mmCIF file of C-alpha atoms and ligand atoms in Angstrom:
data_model
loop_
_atom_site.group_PDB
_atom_site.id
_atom_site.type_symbol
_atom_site.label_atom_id
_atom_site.label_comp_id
_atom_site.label_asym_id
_atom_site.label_seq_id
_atom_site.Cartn_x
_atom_site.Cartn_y
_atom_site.Cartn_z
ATOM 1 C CA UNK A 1 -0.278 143.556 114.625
ATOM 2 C CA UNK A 2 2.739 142.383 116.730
ATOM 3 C CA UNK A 3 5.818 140.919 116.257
ATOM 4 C CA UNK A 4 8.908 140.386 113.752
ATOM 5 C CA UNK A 5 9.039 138.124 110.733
ATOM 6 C CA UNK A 6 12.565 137.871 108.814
ATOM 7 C CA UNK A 7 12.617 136.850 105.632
ATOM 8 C CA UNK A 8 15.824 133.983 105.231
ATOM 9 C CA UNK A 9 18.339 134.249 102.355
ATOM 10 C CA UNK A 10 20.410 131.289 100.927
ATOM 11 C CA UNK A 11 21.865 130.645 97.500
ATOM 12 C CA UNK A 12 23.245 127.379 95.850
ATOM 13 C CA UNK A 13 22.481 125.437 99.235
ATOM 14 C CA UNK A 14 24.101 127.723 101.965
ATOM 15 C CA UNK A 15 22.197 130.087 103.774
ATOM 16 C CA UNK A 16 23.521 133.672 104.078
ATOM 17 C CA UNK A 17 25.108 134.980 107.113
ATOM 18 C CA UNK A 18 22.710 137.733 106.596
ATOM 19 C CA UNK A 19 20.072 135.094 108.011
ATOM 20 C CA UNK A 20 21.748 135.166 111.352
ATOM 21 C CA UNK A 21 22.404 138.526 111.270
ATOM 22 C CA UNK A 22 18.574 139.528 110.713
ATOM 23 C CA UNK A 23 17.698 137.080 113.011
ATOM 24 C CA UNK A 24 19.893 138.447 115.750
ATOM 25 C CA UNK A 25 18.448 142.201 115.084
ATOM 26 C CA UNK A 26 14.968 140.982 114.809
ATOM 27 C CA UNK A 27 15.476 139.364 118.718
ATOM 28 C CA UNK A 28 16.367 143.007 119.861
ATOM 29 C CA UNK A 29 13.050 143.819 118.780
ATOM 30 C CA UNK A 30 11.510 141.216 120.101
ATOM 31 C CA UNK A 31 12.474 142.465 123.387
ATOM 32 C CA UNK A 32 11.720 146.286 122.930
ATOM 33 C CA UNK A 33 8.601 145.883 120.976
ATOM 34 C CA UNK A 34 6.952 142.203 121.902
ATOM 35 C CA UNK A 35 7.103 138.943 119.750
ATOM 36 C CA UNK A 36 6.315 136.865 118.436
ATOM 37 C CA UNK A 37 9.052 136.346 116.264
ATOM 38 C CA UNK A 38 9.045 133.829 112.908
ATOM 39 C CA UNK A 39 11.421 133.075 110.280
ATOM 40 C CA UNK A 40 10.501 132.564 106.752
ATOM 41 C CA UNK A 41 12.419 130.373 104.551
ATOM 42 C CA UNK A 42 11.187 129.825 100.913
ATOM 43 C CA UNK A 43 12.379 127.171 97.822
ATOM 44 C CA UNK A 44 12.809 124.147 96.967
ATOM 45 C CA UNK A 45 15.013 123.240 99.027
ATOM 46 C CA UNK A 46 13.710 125.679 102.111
ATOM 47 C CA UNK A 47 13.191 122.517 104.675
ATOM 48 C CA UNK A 48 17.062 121.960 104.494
ATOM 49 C CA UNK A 49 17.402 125.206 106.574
ATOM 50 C CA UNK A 50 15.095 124.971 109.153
ATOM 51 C CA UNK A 51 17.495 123.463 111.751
ATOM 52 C CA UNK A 52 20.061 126.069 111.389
ATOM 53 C CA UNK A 53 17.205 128.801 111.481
ATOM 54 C CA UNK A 54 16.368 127.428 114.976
ATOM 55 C CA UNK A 55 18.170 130.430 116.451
ATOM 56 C CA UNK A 56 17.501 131.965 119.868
ATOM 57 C CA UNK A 57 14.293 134.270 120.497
ATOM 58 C CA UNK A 58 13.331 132.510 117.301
ATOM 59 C CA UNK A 59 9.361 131.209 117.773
ATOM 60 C CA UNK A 60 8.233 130.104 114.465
ATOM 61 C CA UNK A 61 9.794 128.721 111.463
ATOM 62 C CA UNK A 62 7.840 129.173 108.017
ATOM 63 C CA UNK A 63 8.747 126.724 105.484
ATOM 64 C CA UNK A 64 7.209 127.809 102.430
ATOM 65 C CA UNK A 65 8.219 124.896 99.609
ATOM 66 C CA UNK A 66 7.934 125.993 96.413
ATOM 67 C CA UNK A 67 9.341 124.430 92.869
ATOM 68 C CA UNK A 68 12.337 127.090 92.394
ATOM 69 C CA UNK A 69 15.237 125.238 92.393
ATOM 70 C CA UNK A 70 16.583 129.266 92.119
ATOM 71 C CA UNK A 71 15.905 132.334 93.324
ATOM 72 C CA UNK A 72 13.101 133.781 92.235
ATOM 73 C CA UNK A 73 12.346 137.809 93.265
ATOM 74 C CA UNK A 74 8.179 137.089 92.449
ATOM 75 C CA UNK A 75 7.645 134.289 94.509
ATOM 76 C CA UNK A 76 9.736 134.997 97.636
ATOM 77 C CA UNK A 77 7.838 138.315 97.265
ATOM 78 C CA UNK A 78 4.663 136.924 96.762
ATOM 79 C CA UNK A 79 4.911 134.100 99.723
ATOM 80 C CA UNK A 80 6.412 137.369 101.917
ATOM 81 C CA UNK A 81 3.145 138.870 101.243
ATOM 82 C CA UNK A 82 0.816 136.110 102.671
ATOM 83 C CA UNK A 83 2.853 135.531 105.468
ATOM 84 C CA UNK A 84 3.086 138.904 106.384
ATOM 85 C CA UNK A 85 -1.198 139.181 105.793
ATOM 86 C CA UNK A 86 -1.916 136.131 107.562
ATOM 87 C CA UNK A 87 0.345 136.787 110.803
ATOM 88 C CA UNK A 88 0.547 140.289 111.006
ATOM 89 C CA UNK A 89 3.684 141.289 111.808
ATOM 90 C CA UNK A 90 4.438 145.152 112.805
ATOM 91 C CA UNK A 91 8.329 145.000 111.122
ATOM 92 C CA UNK A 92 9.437 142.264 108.187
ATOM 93 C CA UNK A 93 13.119 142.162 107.620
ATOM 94 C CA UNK A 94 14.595 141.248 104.470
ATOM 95 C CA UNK A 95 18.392 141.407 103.403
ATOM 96 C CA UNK A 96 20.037 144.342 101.924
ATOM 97 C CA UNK A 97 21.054 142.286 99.054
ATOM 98 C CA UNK A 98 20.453 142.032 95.185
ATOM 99 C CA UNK A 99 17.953 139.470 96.346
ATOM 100 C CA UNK A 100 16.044 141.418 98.735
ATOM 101 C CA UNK A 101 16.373 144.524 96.889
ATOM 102 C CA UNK A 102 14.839 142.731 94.271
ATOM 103 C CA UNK A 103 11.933 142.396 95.855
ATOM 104 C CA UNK A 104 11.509 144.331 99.044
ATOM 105 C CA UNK A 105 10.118 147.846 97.907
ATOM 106 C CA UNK A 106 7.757 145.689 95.693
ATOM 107 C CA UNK A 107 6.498 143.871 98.722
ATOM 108 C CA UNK A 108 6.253 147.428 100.731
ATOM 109 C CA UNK A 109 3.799 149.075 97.916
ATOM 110 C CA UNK A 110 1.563 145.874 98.134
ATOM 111 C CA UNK A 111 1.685 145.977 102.068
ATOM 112 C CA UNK A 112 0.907 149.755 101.978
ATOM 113 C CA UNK A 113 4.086 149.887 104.877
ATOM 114 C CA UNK A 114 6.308 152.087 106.113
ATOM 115 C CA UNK A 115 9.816 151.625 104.419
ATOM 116 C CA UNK A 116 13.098 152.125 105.092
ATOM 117 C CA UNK A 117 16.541 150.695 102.539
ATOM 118 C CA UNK A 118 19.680 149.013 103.596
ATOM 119 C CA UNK A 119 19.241 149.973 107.797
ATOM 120 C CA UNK A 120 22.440 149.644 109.946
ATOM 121 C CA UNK A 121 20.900 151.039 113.361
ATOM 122 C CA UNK A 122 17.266 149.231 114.984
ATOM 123 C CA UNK A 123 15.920 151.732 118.232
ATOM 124 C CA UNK A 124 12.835 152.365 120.269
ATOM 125 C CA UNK A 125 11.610 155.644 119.721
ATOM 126 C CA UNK A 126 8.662 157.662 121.303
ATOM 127 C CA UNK A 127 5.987 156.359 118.287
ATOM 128 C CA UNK A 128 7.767 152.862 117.999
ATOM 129 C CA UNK A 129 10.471 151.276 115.478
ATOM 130 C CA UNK A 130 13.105 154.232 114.407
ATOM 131 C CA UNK A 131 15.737 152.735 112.046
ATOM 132 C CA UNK A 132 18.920 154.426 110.802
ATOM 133 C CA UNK A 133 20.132 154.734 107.640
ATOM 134 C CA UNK A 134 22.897 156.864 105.453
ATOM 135 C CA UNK A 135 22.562 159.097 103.139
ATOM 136 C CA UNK A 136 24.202 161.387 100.866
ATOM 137 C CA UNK A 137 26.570 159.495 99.813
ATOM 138 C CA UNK A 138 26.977 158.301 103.866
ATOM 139 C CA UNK A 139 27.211 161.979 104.665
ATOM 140 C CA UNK A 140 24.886 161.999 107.288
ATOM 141 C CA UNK A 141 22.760 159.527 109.021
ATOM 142 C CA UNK A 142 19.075 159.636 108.409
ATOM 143 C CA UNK A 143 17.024 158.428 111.584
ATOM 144 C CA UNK A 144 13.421 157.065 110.307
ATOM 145 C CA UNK A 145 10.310 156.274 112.479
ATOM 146 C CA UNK A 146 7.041 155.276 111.033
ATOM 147 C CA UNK A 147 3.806 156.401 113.505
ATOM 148 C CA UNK A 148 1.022 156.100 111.326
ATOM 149 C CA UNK A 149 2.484 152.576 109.664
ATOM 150 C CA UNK A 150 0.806 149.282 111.453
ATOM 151 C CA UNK A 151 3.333 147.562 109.530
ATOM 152 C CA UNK A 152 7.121 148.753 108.263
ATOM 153 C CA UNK A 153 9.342 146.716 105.731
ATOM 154 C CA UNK A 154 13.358 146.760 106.285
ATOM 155 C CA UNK A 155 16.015 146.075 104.213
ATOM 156 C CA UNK A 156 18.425 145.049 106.306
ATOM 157 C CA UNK A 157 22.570 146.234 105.859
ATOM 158 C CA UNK A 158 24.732 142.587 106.673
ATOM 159 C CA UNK A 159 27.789 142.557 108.773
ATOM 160 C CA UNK A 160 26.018 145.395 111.079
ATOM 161 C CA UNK A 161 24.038 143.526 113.171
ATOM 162 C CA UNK A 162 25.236 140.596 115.396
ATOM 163 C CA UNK A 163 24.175 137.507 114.111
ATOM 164 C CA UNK A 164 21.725 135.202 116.796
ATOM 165 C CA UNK A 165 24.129 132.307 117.991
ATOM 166 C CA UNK A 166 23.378 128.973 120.043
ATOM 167 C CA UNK A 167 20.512 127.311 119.337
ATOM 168 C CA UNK A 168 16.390 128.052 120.111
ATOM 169 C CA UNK A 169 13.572 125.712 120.211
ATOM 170 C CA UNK A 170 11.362 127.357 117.319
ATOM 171 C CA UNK A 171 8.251 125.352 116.057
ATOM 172 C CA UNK A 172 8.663 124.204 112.397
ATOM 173 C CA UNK A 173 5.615 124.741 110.614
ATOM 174 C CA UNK A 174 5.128 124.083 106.872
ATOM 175 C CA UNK A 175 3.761 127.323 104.942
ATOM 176 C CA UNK A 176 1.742 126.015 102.306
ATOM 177 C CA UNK A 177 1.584 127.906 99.507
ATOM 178 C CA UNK A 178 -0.516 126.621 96.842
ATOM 179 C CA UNK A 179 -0.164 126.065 92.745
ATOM 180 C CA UNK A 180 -0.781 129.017 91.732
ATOM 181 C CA UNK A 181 1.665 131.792 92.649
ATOM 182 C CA UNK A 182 2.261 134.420 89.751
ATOM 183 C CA UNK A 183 5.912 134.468 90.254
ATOM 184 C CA UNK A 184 8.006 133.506 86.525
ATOM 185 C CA UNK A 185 8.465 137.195 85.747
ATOM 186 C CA UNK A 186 12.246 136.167 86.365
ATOM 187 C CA UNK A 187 14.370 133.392 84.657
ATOM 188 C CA UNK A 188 17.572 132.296 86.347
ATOM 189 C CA UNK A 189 20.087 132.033 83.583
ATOM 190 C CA UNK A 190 23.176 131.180 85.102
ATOM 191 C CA UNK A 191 25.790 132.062 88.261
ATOM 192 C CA UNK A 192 28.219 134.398 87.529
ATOM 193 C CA UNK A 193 31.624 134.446 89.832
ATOM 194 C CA UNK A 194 32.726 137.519 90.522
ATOM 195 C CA UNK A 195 36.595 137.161 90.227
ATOM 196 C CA UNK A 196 37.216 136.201 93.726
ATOM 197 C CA UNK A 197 40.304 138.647 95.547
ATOM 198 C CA UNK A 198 41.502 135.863 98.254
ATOM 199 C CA UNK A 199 40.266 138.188 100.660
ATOM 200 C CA UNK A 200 36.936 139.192 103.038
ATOM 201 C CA UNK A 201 37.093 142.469 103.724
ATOM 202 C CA UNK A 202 34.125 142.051 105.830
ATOM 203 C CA UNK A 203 35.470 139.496 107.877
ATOM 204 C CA UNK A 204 38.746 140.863 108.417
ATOM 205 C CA UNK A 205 40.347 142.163 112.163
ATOM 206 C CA UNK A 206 42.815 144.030 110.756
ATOM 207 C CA UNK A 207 43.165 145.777 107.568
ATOM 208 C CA UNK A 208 46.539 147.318 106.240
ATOM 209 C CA UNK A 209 44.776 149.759 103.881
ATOM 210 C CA UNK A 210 46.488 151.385 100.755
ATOM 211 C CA UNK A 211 45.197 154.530 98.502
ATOM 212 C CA UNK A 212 46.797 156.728 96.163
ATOM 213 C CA UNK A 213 49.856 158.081 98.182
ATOM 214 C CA UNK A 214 51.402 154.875 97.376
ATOM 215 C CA UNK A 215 52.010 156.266 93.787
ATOM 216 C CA UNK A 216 52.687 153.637 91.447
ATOM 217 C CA UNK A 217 51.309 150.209 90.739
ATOM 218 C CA UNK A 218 55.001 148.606 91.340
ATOM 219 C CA UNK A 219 54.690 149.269 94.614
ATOM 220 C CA UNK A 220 51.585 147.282 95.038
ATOM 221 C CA UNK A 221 53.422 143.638 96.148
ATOM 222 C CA UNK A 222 55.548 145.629 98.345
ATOM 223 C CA UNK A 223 52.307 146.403 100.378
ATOM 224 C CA UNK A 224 50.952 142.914 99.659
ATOM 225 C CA UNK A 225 53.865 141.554 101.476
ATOM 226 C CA UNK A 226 54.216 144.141 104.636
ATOM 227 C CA UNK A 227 50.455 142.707 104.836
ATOM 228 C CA UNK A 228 51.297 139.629 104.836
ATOM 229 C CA UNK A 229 54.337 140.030 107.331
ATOM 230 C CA UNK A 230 52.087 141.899 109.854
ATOM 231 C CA UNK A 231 49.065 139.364 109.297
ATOM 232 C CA UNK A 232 46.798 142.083 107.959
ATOM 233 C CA UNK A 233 44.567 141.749 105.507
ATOM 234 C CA UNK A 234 44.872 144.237 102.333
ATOM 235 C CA UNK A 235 42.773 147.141 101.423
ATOM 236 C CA UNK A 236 42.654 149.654 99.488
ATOM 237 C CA UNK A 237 40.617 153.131 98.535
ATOM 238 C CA UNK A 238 38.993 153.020 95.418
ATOM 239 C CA UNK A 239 41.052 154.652 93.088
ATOM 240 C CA UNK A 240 43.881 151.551 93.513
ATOM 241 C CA UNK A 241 40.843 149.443 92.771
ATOM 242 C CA UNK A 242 39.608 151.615 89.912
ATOM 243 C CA UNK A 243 42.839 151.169 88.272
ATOM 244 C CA UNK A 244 43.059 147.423 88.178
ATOM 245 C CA UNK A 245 46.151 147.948 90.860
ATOM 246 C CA UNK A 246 44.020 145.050 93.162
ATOM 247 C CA UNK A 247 40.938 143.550 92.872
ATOM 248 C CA UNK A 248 37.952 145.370 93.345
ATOM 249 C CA UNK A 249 36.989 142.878 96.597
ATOM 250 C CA UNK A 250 39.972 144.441 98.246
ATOM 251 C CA UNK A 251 38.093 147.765 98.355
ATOM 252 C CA UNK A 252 36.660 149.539 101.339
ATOM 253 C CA UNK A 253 34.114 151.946 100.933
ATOM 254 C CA UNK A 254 30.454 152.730 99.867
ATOM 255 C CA UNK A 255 31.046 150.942 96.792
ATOM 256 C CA UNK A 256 33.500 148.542 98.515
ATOM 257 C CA UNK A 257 33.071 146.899 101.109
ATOM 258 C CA UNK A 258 32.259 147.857 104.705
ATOM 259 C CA UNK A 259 35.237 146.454 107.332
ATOM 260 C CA UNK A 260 32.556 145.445 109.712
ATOM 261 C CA UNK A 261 35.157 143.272 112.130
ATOM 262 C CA UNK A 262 38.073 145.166 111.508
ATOM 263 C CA UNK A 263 39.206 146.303 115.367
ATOM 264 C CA UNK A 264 42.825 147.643 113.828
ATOM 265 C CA UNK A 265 42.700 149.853 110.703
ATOM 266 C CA UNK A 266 46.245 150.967 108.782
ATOM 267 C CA UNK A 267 45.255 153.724 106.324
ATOM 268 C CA UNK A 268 48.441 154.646 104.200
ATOM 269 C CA UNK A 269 47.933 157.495 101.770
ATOM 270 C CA UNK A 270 44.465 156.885 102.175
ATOM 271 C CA UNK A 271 42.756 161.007 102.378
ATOM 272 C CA UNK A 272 39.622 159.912 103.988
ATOM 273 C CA UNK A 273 36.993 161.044 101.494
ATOM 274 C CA UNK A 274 33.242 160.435 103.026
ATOM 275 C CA UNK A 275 32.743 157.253 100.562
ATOM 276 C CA UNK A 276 36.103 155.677 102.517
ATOM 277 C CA UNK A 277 34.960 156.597 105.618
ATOM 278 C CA UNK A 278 31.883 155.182 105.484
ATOM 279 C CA UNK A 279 33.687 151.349 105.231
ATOM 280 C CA UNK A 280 35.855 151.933 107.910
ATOM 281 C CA UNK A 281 35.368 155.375 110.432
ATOM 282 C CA UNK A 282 33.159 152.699 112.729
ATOM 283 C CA UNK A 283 36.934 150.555 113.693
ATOM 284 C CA UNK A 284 37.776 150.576 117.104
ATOM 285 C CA UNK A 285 41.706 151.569 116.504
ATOM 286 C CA UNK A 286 42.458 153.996 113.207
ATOM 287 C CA UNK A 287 46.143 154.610 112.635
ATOM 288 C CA UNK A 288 46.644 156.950 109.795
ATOM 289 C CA UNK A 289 49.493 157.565 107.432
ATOM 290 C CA UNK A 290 49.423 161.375 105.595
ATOM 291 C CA UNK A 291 51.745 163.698 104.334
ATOM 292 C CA UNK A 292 48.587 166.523 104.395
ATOM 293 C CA UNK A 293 48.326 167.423 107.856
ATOM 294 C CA UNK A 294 44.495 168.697 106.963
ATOM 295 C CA UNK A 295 43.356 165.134 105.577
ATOM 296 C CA UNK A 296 40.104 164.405 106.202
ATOM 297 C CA UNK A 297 41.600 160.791 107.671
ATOM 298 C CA UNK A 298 42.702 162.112 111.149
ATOM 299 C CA UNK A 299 38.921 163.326 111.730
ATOM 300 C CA UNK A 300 39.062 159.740 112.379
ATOM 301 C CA UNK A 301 41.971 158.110 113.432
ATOM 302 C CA UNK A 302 42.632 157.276 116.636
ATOM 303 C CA UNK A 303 46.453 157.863 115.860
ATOM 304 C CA UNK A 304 48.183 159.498 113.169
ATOM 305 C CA UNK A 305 51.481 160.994 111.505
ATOM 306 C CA UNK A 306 52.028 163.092 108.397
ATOM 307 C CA UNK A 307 55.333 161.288 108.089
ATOM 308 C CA UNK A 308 56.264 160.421 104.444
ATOM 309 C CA UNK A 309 54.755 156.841 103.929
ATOM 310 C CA UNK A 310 57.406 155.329 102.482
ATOM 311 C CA UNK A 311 59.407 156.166 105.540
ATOM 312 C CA UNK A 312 56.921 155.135 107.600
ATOM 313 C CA UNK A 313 57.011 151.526 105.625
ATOM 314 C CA UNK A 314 60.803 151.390 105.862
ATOM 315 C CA UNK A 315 60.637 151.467 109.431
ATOM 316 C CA UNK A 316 58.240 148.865 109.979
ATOM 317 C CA UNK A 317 59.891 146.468 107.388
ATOM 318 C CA UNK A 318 62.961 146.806 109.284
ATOM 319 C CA UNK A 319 60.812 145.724 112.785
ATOM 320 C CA UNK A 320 59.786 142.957 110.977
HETATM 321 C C1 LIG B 403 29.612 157.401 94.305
HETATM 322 C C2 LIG B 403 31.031 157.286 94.786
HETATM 323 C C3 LIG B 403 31.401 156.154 95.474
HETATM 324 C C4 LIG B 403 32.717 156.013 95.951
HETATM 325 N N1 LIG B 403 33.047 154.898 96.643
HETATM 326 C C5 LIG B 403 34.288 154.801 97.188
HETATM 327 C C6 LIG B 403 34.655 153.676 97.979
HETATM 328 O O1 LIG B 403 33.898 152.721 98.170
HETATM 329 N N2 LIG B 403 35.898 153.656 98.517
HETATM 330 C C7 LIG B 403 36.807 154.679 98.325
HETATM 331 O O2 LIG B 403 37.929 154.590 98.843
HETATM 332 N N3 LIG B 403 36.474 155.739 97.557
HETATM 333 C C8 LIG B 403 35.267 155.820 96.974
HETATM 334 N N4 LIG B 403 34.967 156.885 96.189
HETATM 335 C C9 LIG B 403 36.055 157.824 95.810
HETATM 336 C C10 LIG B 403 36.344 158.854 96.894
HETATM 337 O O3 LIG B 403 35.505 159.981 96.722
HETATM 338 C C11 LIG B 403 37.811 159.313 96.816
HETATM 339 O O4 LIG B 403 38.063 159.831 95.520
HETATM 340 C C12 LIG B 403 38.818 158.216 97.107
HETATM 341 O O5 LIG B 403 38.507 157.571 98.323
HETATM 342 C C13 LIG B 403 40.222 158.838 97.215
HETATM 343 O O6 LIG B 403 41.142 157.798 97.352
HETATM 344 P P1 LIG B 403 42.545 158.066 98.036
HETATM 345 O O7 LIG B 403 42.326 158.574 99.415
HETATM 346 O O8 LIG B 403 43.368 156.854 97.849
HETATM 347 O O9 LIG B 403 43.196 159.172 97.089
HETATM 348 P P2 LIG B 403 43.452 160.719 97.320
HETATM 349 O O10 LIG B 403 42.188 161.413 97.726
HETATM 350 O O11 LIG B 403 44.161 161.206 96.116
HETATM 351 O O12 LIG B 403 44.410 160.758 98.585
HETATM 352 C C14 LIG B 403 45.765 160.357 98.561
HETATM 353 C C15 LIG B 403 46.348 160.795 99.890
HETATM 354 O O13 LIG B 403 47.669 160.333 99.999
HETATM 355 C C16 LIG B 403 48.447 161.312 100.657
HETATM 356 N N5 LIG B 403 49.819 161.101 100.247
HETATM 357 C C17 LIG B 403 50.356 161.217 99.001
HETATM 358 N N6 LIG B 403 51.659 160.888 99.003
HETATM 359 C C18 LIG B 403 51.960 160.580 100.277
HETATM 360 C C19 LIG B 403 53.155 160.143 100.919
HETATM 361 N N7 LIG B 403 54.275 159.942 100.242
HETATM 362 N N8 LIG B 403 53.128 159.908 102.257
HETATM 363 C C20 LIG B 403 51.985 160.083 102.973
HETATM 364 N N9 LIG B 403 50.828 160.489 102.414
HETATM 365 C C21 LIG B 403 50.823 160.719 101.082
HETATM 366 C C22 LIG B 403 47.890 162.638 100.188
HETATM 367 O O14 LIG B 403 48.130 163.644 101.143
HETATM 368 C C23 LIG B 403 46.389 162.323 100.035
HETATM 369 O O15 LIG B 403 45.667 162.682 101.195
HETATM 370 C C24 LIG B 403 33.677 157.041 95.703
HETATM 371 C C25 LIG B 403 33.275 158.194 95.026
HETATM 372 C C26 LIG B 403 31.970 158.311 94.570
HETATM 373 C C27 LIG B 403 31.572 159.570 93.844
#
């Protein structure tokens, strides 16, 4: 068994950075472990992708057509299945997303692999593939390898890994895939909008973050506009999100999002509990706000001040 085969995610006709992003981990493999490496890409409308999946270090692509207009968890699974049986490959990679998670444990059990949920670290270690993962609520980092596995499935965390850019010169090959997949154990009923927050937390390069020091919800558009002056994007800590101050996709956090381009970080009465710190500890430049000289914050920051925040704001407004 050699090589890497990533499993391609798209929804309603776009395909998910995540693609990209697997595709650009599964190269690094390629050039620790040995290719080849191929790209499967299943649905109706799979042969629409295959262009932009023609990513460097990218061999094959797999277009498996099938009649689901949506996605469907049993036939991606199933289709991941025979491609994995029919070309062997020693690590599958499959997006950390309600869609893969959907299906990727499923597909390990069948496989009989090694297994390892929502990865943010790929490495060589003595026995092969050793993949990194949190846990513990993020508390520690839990470094996996798999020695007796011939193959190992990965669900994949996105905005960790840099995504493949340029362009490759992959073979297209159709994946046929018969009449008679099982699949239909789900139904798509509908899309369902989350209500969007005007901001990408993930895509952000510098986050003015807000938690509970700021006190009172009245102060929220205060913040919203120092943002805006500085050209930061808003956060916030959870509890500001929990009660309905801002929109939960303004959140950074375990059950927020992680700020995986963020290179300047403003935490303002933000205490730095583990679930925070695990969306934003990784930034290149932490500057953190805190009356309590034994927050948890300055662990991580790269400068901070226990100066009263709302000081700290009047300053800066009066820079502005
Ligand atoms: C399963 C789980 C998942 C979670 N996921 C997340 C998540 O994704 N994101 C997240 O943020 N949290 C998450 N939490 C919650 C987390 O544990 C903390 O409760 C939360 O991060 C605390 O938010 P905070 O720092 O704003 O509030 P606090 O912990 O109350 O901190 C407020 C800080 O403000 C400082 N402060 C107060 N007044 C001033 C002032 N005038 N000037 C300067 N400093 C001041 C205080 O010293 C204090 O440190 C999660 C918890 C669980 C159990």
């Amino acid at each position: 068994m050699s090589g890497i085969l990533v499993i391609a995610e798209h929804t309603r006709g776009v395909l998910a950075d995540i693609s990209a992003e697997m595709t650009g981990a599964a190269y690094r493999l390629k050039q620790l472990f040995g290719g080849p490496l191929r790209v499967l890409i299943v649905g109706a409308d799979a042969a629409d992708f295959a262009a932009s999946l023609c990513l460097p270090g990218v061999d094959e692509i797999l277009v498996a057509q099938t009649d689901n207009a949506q996605f469907d968890a049993g036939t991606v699974g199933e289709i991941a299945c025979l491609a994995t049986m029919q070309h062997e490959p020693d690590t599958v990679l499959i997006a950390h997303s309600a869609s893969g998670m959907s299906y990727a444990s499923a597909l390990a059990v069948h496989l009989g692999s090694g297994f390892a949920a929502d990865v943010f670290a790929l490495d060589k270690a003595e026995h092969g593939l050793r993949a990194t993962r949190s846990g513990y609520g993020s508390k520690v980092n839990i470094e996996l390898d798999f020695p007796d596995k011939s193959v190992v499935v990965l669900t994949i965390r996105g905005g960790t890994f840099q995504p493949a850019k340029g362009s490759g010169n992959a073979q297209i090959t159709s994946f046929p895939v018969g009449s008679n997949l099982a699949g239909g154990s789900y139904r798509h009923e509908e899309f369902v909008e989350p209500a969007s927050a005007g901001v990408d937390i993930g895509k952000a390069e510098f986050i003015l973050s807000i938690g509970r020091g700021i006190q009172d919800e009245k102060n929220i558009p205060r913040f919203a506009a120092l943002a805006e002056k500085l050209g930061a994007t808003l956060g916030c800590s959870r509890p500001i999100a929990d009660s309905g101050w801002l929109n939960k996709g303004h959140q950074v956090g375990l059950t927020g999002k992680v700020a995986a381009n963020c290179r300047l970080y403003i935490a303002l009465g933000i205490s730095g509990a583990v679930q925070h710190l695990h969306g934003m500890k990784h930034v290149d430049t932490i500057i953190a706000i805190n009356a309590d000289t034994n927050a948890p914050i300055f662990n991580v920051a790269t400068l901070g001040s226990t100066v009263d925040l709302f000081e700290f704001t009047d300053a800066l407004e009066k820079l502005l």
